Every structure is written in C-alpha cells, then in structure tokens.
C-alpha cells in the first residue's frame, strides 16, 4: 500500500495537508471540512466548501449550469494535477497511478480520488 510504514491517521493527515495546500495555493479555494478515507490502494478526499460563491449558486440552478460548473472544475483540477501528484507522492512515499476530481454541485462538495500504483 503506502511506501512509508505509518498508521492510518498519519496517512490521512498527510493526504489532507497536501490536498488542502493544493486547494488553497493553486485553486484558491477554501474548505471548512476535509474527510479522508483510505483503503488498500485508493484514497478518497471529500471537501466541503467554506462559502458558496453566489454566481456559482445561481449557475447551479439549471442542469446546463451544473454541467458547466463541473466541466470547469474538472479542467481546473487537470491543469494542476501534476503539482498535487508530486506533493501526494512525497507525503505517501508511494507512486500514484491516477488522480481524479468530481464536483457535486448539489451537495457543495468536491471529491478527489487517488489511486495508488501497484508495486
């Protein structure tokens, strides 16, 4: 699983810090809550925004607006994915095979999925 021998709480904390630093420094987003779920080869990080942006709330009222917000979120994430990958691999001591992010406009959450490379 993870390269460095650590307990689950240490792994969750390291991942949370890396993701929150990426979100605040690169994406310029702030979140009130971050939940990290670790399994053998997949890590899910669910982020809940601190404050909703009024323009995004209005846009999310239509299916087309939600789709547009999700598309923009995905492209913004992809543009900085390499930065997050480096930080996570450093924090985990393990290679990552894939990273993805999904925005849930209804819940106001963003979920990042980290798949670890097989050893």
mmCIF file with all atom_site columns, C-alpha atoms in Angstrom:
data_model
loop_
_atom_site.group_PDB
_atom_site.id
_atom_site.type_symbol
_atom_site.label_atom_id
_atom_site.label_alt_id
_atom_site.label_comp_id
_atom_site.label_asym_id
_atom_site.label_entity_id
_atom_site.label_seq_id
_atom_site.pdbx_PDB_ins_code
_atom_site.Cartn_x
_atom_site.Cartn_y
_atom_site.Cartn_z
_atom_site.occupancy
_atom_site.B_iso_or_equiv
_atom_site.pdbx_formal_charge
_atom_site.auth_seq_id
_atom_site.auth_comp_id
_atom_site.auth_asym_id
_atom_site.auth_atom_id
_atom_site.pdbx_PDB_model_num
ATOM 1   C CA . UNK A 1 1   ? 0.000   0.000  0.000   1.00 0.00 ? 1   UNK A CA 1
ATOM 2   C CA . UNK A 1 2   ? 1.849   3.099  1.220   1.00 0.00 ? 2   UNK A CA 1
ATOM 3   C CA . UNK A 1 3   ? 5.626   3.280  0.893   1.00 0.00 ? 3   UNK A CA 1
ATOM 4   C CA . UNK A 1 4   ? 6.362   4.575  4.368   1.00 0.00 ? 4   UNK A CA 1
ATOM 5   C CA . UNK A 1 5   ? 5.180   2.474  7.293   1.00 0.00 ? 5   UNK A CA 1
ATOM 6   C CA . UNK A 1 6   ? 2.613   4.686  9.044   1.00 0.00 ? 6   UNK A CA 1
ATOM 7   C CA . UNK A 1 7   ? -0.694  4.270  10.739  1.00 0.00 ? 7   UNK A CA 1
ATOM 8   C CA . UNK A 1 8   ? -3.927  5.288  9.042   1.00 0.00 ? 8   UNK A CA 1
ATOM 9   C CA . UNK A 1 9   ? -4.272  8.551  10.985  1.00 0.00 ? 9   UNK A CA 1
ATOM 10  C CA . UNK A 1 10  ? -0.809  9.695  9.856   1.00 0.00 ? 10  UNK A CA 1
ATOM 11  C CA . UNK A 1 11  ? -1.617  8.841  6.232   1.00 0.00 ? 11  UNK A CA 1
ATOM 12  C CA . UNK A 1 12  ? -4.965  10.651 6.409   1.00 0.00 ? 12  UNK A CA 1
ATOM 13  C CA . UNK A 1 13  ? -3.315  13.729 7.931   1.00 0.00 ? 13  UNK A CA 1
ATOM 14  C CA . UNK A 1 14  ? -0.526  13.830 5.319   1.00 0.00 ? 14  UNK A CA 1
ATOM 15  C CA . UNK A 1 15  ? -3.039  13.495 2.470   1.00 0.00 ? 15  UNK A CA 1
ATOM 16  C CA . UNK A 1 16  ? -5.345  16.105 3.982   1.00 0.00 ? 16  UNK A CA 1
ATOM 17  C CA . UNK A 1 17  ? -2.485  18.624 4.284   1.00 0.00 ? 17  UNK A CA 1
ATOM 18  C CA . UNK A 1 18  ? -1.300  18.017 0.715   1.00 0.00 ? 18  UNK A CA 1
ATOM 19  C CA . UNK A 1 19  ? -4.810  18.388 -0.716  1.00 0.00 ? 19  UNK A CA 1
ATOM 20  C CA . UNK A 1 20  ? -5.713  21.464 1.345   1.00 0.00 ? 20  UNK A CA 1
ATOM 21  C CA . UNK A 1 21  ? -2.410  23.139 0.431   1.00 0.00 ? 21  UNK A CA 1
ATOM 22  C CA . UNK A 1 22  ? -3.094  22.421 -3.250  1.00 0.00 ? 22  UNK A CA 1
ATOM 23  C CA . UNK A 1 23  ? -6.635  23.766 -2.946  1.00 0.00 ? 23  UNK A CA 1
ATOM 24  C CA . UNK A 1 24  ? -5.615  26.954 -1.146  1.00 0.00 ? 24  UNK A CA 1
ATOM 25  C CA . UNK A 1 25  ? -2.432  27.714 -3.102  1.00 0.00 ? 25  UNK A CA 1
ATOM 26  C CA . UNK A 1 26  ? -3.259  26.562 -6.640  1.00 0.00 ? 26  UNK A CA 1
ATOM 27  C CA . UNK A 1 27  ? -7.055  26.503 -6.853  1.00 0.00 ? 27  UNK A CA 1
ATOM 28  C CA . UNK A 1 28  ? -7.506  29.463 -4.443  1.00 0.00 ? 28  UNK A CA 1
ATOM 29  C CA . UNK A 1 29  ? -10.389 27.639 -2.757  1.00 0.00 ? 29  UNK A CA 1
ATOM 30  C CA . UNK A 1 30  ? -11.085 27.266 0.934   1.00 0.00 ? 30  UNK A CA 1
ATOM 31  C CA . UNK A 1 31  ? -12.908 24.423 2.591   1.00 0.00 ? 31  UNK A CA 1
ATOM 32  C CA . UNK A 1 32  ? -14.453 24.033 6.027   1.00 0.00 ? 32  UNK A CA 1
ATOM 33  C CA . UNK A 1 33  ? -14.146 20.262 6.127   1.00 0.00 ? 33  UNK A CA 1
ATOM 34  C CA . UNK A 1 34  ? -11.914 17.598 4.617   1.00 0.00 ? 34  UNK A CA 1
ATOM 35  C CA . UNK A 1 35  ? -12.660 13.904 5.083   1.00 0.00 ? 35  UNK A CA 1
ATOM 36  C CA . UNK A 1 36  ? -10.059 11.338 4.031   1.00 0.00 ? 36  UNK A CA 1
ATOM 37  C CA . UNK A 1 37  ? -10.949 7.662  3.536   1.00 0.00 ? 37  UNK A CA 1
ATOM 38  C CA . UNK A 1 38  ? -8.047  5.253  2.995   1.00 0.00 ? 38  UNK A CA 1
ATOM 39  C CA . UNK A 1 39  ? -8.289  1.717  1.620   1.00 0.00 ? 39  UNK A CA 1
ATOM 40  C CA . UNK A 1 40  ? -5.557  -0.573 0.300   1.00 0.00 ? 40  UNK A CA 1
ATOM 41  C CA . UNK A 1 41  ? -4.936  1.201  -2.988  1.00 0.00 ? 41  UNK A CA 1
ATOM 42  C CA . UNK A 1 42  ? -7.492  4.035  -3.165  1.00 0.00 ? 42  UNK A CA 1
ATOM 43  C CA . UNK A 1 43  ? -7.793  7.232  -1.152  1.00 0.00 ? 43  UNK A CA 1
ATOM 44  C CA . UNK A 1 44  ? -10.910 9.417  -1.307  1.00 0.00 ? 44  UNK A CA 1
ATOM 45  C CA . UNK A 1 45  ? -10.775 13.016 -0.097  1.00 0.00 ? 45  UNK A CA 1
ATOM 46  C CA . UNK A 1 46  ? -14.135 14.765 0.247   1.00 0.00 ? 46  UNK A CA 1
ATOM 47  C CA . UNK A 1 47  ? -14.004 18.536 0.644   1.00 0.00 ? 47  UNK A CA 1
ATOM 48  C CA . UNK A 1 48  ? -16.865 20.778 1.750   1.00 0.00 ? 48  UNK A CA 1
ATOM 49  C CA . UNK A 1 49  ? -16.617 24.458 0.770   1.00 0.00 ? 49  UNK A CA 1
ATOM 50  C CA . UNK A 1 50  ? -16.441 27.187 3.391   1.00 0.00 ? 50  UNK A CA 1
ATOM 51  C CA . UNK A 1 51  ? -18.645 29.632 1.499   1.00 0.00 ? 51  UNK A CA 1
ATOM 52  C CA . UNK A 1 52  ? -20.643 29.216 -1.647  1.00 0.00 ? 52  UNK A CA 1
ATOM 53  C CA . UNK A 1 53  ? -19.962 31.723 -4.400  1.00 0.00 ? 53  UNK A CA 1
ATOM 54  C CA . UNK A 1 54  ? -23.273 33.449 -5.277  1.00 0.00 ? 54  UNK A CA 1
ATOM 55  C CA . UNK A 1 55  ? -22.616 33.319 -9.033  1.00 0.00 ? 55  UNK A CA 1
ATOM 56  C CA . UNK A 1 56  ? -21.913 29.564 -8.812  1.00 0.00 ? 56  UNK A CA 1
ATOM 57  C CA . UNK A 1 57  ? -25.080 29.028 -6.772  1.00 0.00 ? 57  UNK A CA 1
ATOM 58  C CA . UNK A 1 58  ? -27.136 30.804 -9.422  1.00 0.00 ? 58  UNK A CA 1
ATOM 59  C CA . UNK A 1 59  ? -25.440 28.899 -12.256 1.00 0.00 ? 59  UNK A CA 1
ATOM 60  C CA . UNK A 1 60  ? -26.056 25.578 -10.449 1.00 0.00 ? 60  UNK A CA 1
ATOM 61  C CA . UNK A 1 61  ? -29.815 26.134 -10.573 1.00 0.00 ? 61  UNK A CA 1
ATOM 62  C CA . UNK A 1 62  ? -30.041 24.739 -14.114 1.00 0.00 ? 62  UNK A CA 1
ATOM 63  C CA . UNK A 1 63  ? -28.806 21.399 -15.471 1.00 0.00 ? 63  UNK A CA 1
ATOM 64  C CA . UNK A 1 64  ? -26.728 23.219 -18.085 1.00 0.00 ? 64  UNK A CA 1
ATOM 65  C CA . UNK A 1 65  ? -25.184 25.450 -15.432 1.00 0.00 ? 65  UNK A CA 1
ATOM 66  C CA . UNK A 1 66  ? -24.317 22.465 -13.224 1.00 0.00 ? 66  UNK A CA 1
ATOM 67  C CA . UNK A 1 67  ? -22.699 20.711 -16.176 1.00 0.00 ? 67  UNK A CA 1
ATOM 68  C CA . UNK A 1 68  ? -20.670 23.825 -16.960 1.00 0.00 ? 68  UNK A CA 1
ATOM 69  C CA . UNK A 1 69  ? -19.502 24.184 -13.342 1.00 0.00 ? 69  UNK A CA 1
ATOM 70  C CA . UNK A 1 70  ? -18.491 20.517 -13.268 1.00 0.00 ? 70  UNK A CA 1
ATOM 71  C CA . UNK A 1 71  ? -16.600 20.868 -16.556 1.00 0.00 ? 71  UNK A CA 1
ATOM 72  C CA . UNK A 1 72  ? -14.728 23.975 -15.381 1.00 0.00 ? 72  UNK A CA 1
ATOM 73  C CA . UNK A 1 73  ? -13.894 22.297 -12.062 1.00 0.00 ? 73  UNK A CA 1
ATOM 74  C CA . UNK A 1 74  ? -12.524 19.236 -13.870 1.00 0.00 ? 74  UNK A CA 1
ATOM 75  C CA . UNK A 1 75  ? -10.367 21.293 -16.235 1.00 0.00 ? 75  UNK A CA 1
ATOM 76  C CA . UNK A 1 76  ? -9.000  23.471 -13.419 1.00 0.00 ? 76  UNK A CA 1
ATOM 77  C CA . UNK A 1 77  ? -8.089  20.340 -11.473 1.00 0.00 ? 77  UNK A CA 1
ATOM 78  C CA . UNK A 1 78  ? -6.409  18.759 -14.503 1.00 0.00 ? 78  UNK A CA 1
ATOM 79  C CA . UNK A 1 79  ? -4.325  21.884 -15.081 1.00 0.00 ? 79  UNK A CA 1
ATOM 80  C CA . UNK A 1 80  ? -2.702  21.485 -11.661 1.00 0.00 ? 80  UNK A CA 1
ATOM 81  C CA . UNK A 1 81  ? -2.892  17.720 -11.285 1.00 0.00 ? 81  UNK A CA 1
ATOM 82  C CA . UNK A 1 82  ? 0.879   17.250 -11.677 1.00 0.00 ? 82  UNK A CA 1
ATOM 83  C CA . UNK A 1 83  ? 1.529   19.596 -8.740  1.00 0.00 ? 83  UNK A CA 1
ATOM 84  C CA . UNK A 1 84  ? -0.815  17.652 -6.472  1.00 0.00 ? 84  UNK A CA 1
ATOM 85  C CA . UNK A 1 85  ? 0.634   14.330 -7.645  1.00 0.00 ? 85  UNK A CA 1
ATOM 86  C CA . UNK A 1 86  ? 4.165   15.391 -6.623  1.00 0.00 ? 86  UNK A CA 1
ATOM 87  C CA . UNK A 1 87  ? 3.003   16.505 -3.173  1.00 0.00 ? 87  UNK A CA 1
ATOM 88  C CA . UNK A 1 88  ? 0.948   13.369 -2.562  1.00 0.00 ? 88  UNK A CA 1
ATOM 89  C CA . UNK A 1 89  ? 3.709   11.023 -3.721  1.00 0.00 ? 89  UNK A CA 1
ATOM 90  C CA . UNK A 1 90  ? 6.142   12.824 -1.424  1.00 0.00 ? 90  UNK A CA 1
ATOM 91  C CA . UNK A 1 91  ? 3.710   12.644 1.511   1.00 0.00 ? 91  UNK A CA 1
ATOM 92  C CA . UNK A 1 92  ? 2.798   9.000  0.921   1.00 0.00 ? 92  UNK A CA 1
ATOM 93  C CA . UNK A 1 93  ? 6.128   7.625  -0.208  1.00 0.00 ? 93  UNK A CA 1
ATOM 94  C CA . UNK A 1 94  ? 4.250   5.774  -2.949  1.00 0.00 ? 94  UNK A CA 1
ATOM 95  C CA . UNK A 1 95  ? 3.603   6.209  -6.666  1.00 0.00 ? 95  UNK A CA 1
ATOM 96  C CA . UNK A 1 96  ? 0.163   7.288  -7.840  1.00 0.00 ? 96  UNK A CA 1
ATOM 97  C CA . UNK A 1 97  ? -1.399  5.706  -10.915 1.00 0.00 ? 97  UNK A CA 1
ATOM 98  C CA . UNK A 1 98  ? -4.257  8.202  -11.268 1.00 0.00 ? 98  UNK A CA 1
ATOM 99  C CA . UNK A 1 99  ? -5.906  11.253 -9.759  1.00 0.00 ? 99  UNK A CA 1
ATOM 100 C CA . UNK A 1 100 ? -9.413  12.491 -10.452 1.00 0.00 ? 100 UNK A CA 1
ATOM 101 C CA . UNK A 1 101 ? -11.783 15.067 -9.043  1.00 0.00 ? 101 UNK A CA 1
ATOM 102 C CA . UNK A 1 102 ? -15.558 15.285 -9.127  1.00 0.00 ? 102 UNK A CA 1
ATOM 103 C CA . UNK A 1 103 ? -17.688 18.260 -8.148  1.00 0.00 ? 103 UNK A CA 1
ATOM 104 C CA . UNK A 1 104 ? -21.116 17.662 -6.630  1.00 0.00 ? 104 UNK A CA 1
ATOM 105 C CA . UNK A 1 105 ? -22.880 20.995 -7.078  1.00 0.00 ? 105 UNK A CA 1
ATOM 106 C CA . UNK A 1 106 ? -25.976 19.886 -5.143  1.00 0.00 ? 106 UNK A CA 1
ATOM 107 C CA . UNK A 1 107 ? -24.019 18.875 -2.041  1.00 0.00 ? 107 UNK A CA 1
ATOM 108 C CA . UNK A 1 108 ? -21.372 21.576 -2.357  1.00 0.00 ? 108 UNK A CA 1
ATOM 109 C CA . UNK A 1 109 ? -18.590 19.017 -2.189  1.00 0.00 ? 109 UNK A CA 1
ATOM 110 C CA . UNK A 1 110 ? -15.590 18.080 -4.248  1.00 0.00 ? 110 UNK A CA 1
ATOM 111 C CA . UNK A 1 111 ? -14.177 14.559 -4.115  1.00 0.00 ? 111 UNK A CA 1
ATOM 112 C CA . UNK A 1 112 ? -10.620 13.755 -5.120  1.00 0.00 ? 112 UNK A CA 1
ATOM 113 C CA . UNK A 1 113 ? -9.816  10.106 -5.786  1.00 0.00 ? 113 UNK A CA 1
ATOM 114 C CA . UNK A 1 114 ? -6.208  8.951  -5.557  1.00 0.00 ? 114 UNK A CA 1
ATOM 115 C CA . UNK A 1 115 ? -5.371  5.518  -6.981  1.00 0.00 ? 115 UNK A CA 1
ATOM 116 C CA . UNK A 1 116 ? -2.017  4.156  -5.905  1.00 0.00 ? 116 UNK A CA 1
ATOM 117 C CA . UNK A 1 117 ? 0.217   2.355  -8.368  1.00 0.00 ? 117 UNK A CA 1
ATOM 118 C CA . UNK A 1 118 ? 0.717   -1.359 -7.939  1.00 0.00 ? 118 UNK A CA 1
ATOM 119 C CA . UNK A 1 119 ? 4.046   -2.378 -6.517  1.00 0.00 ? 119 UNK A CA 1
#
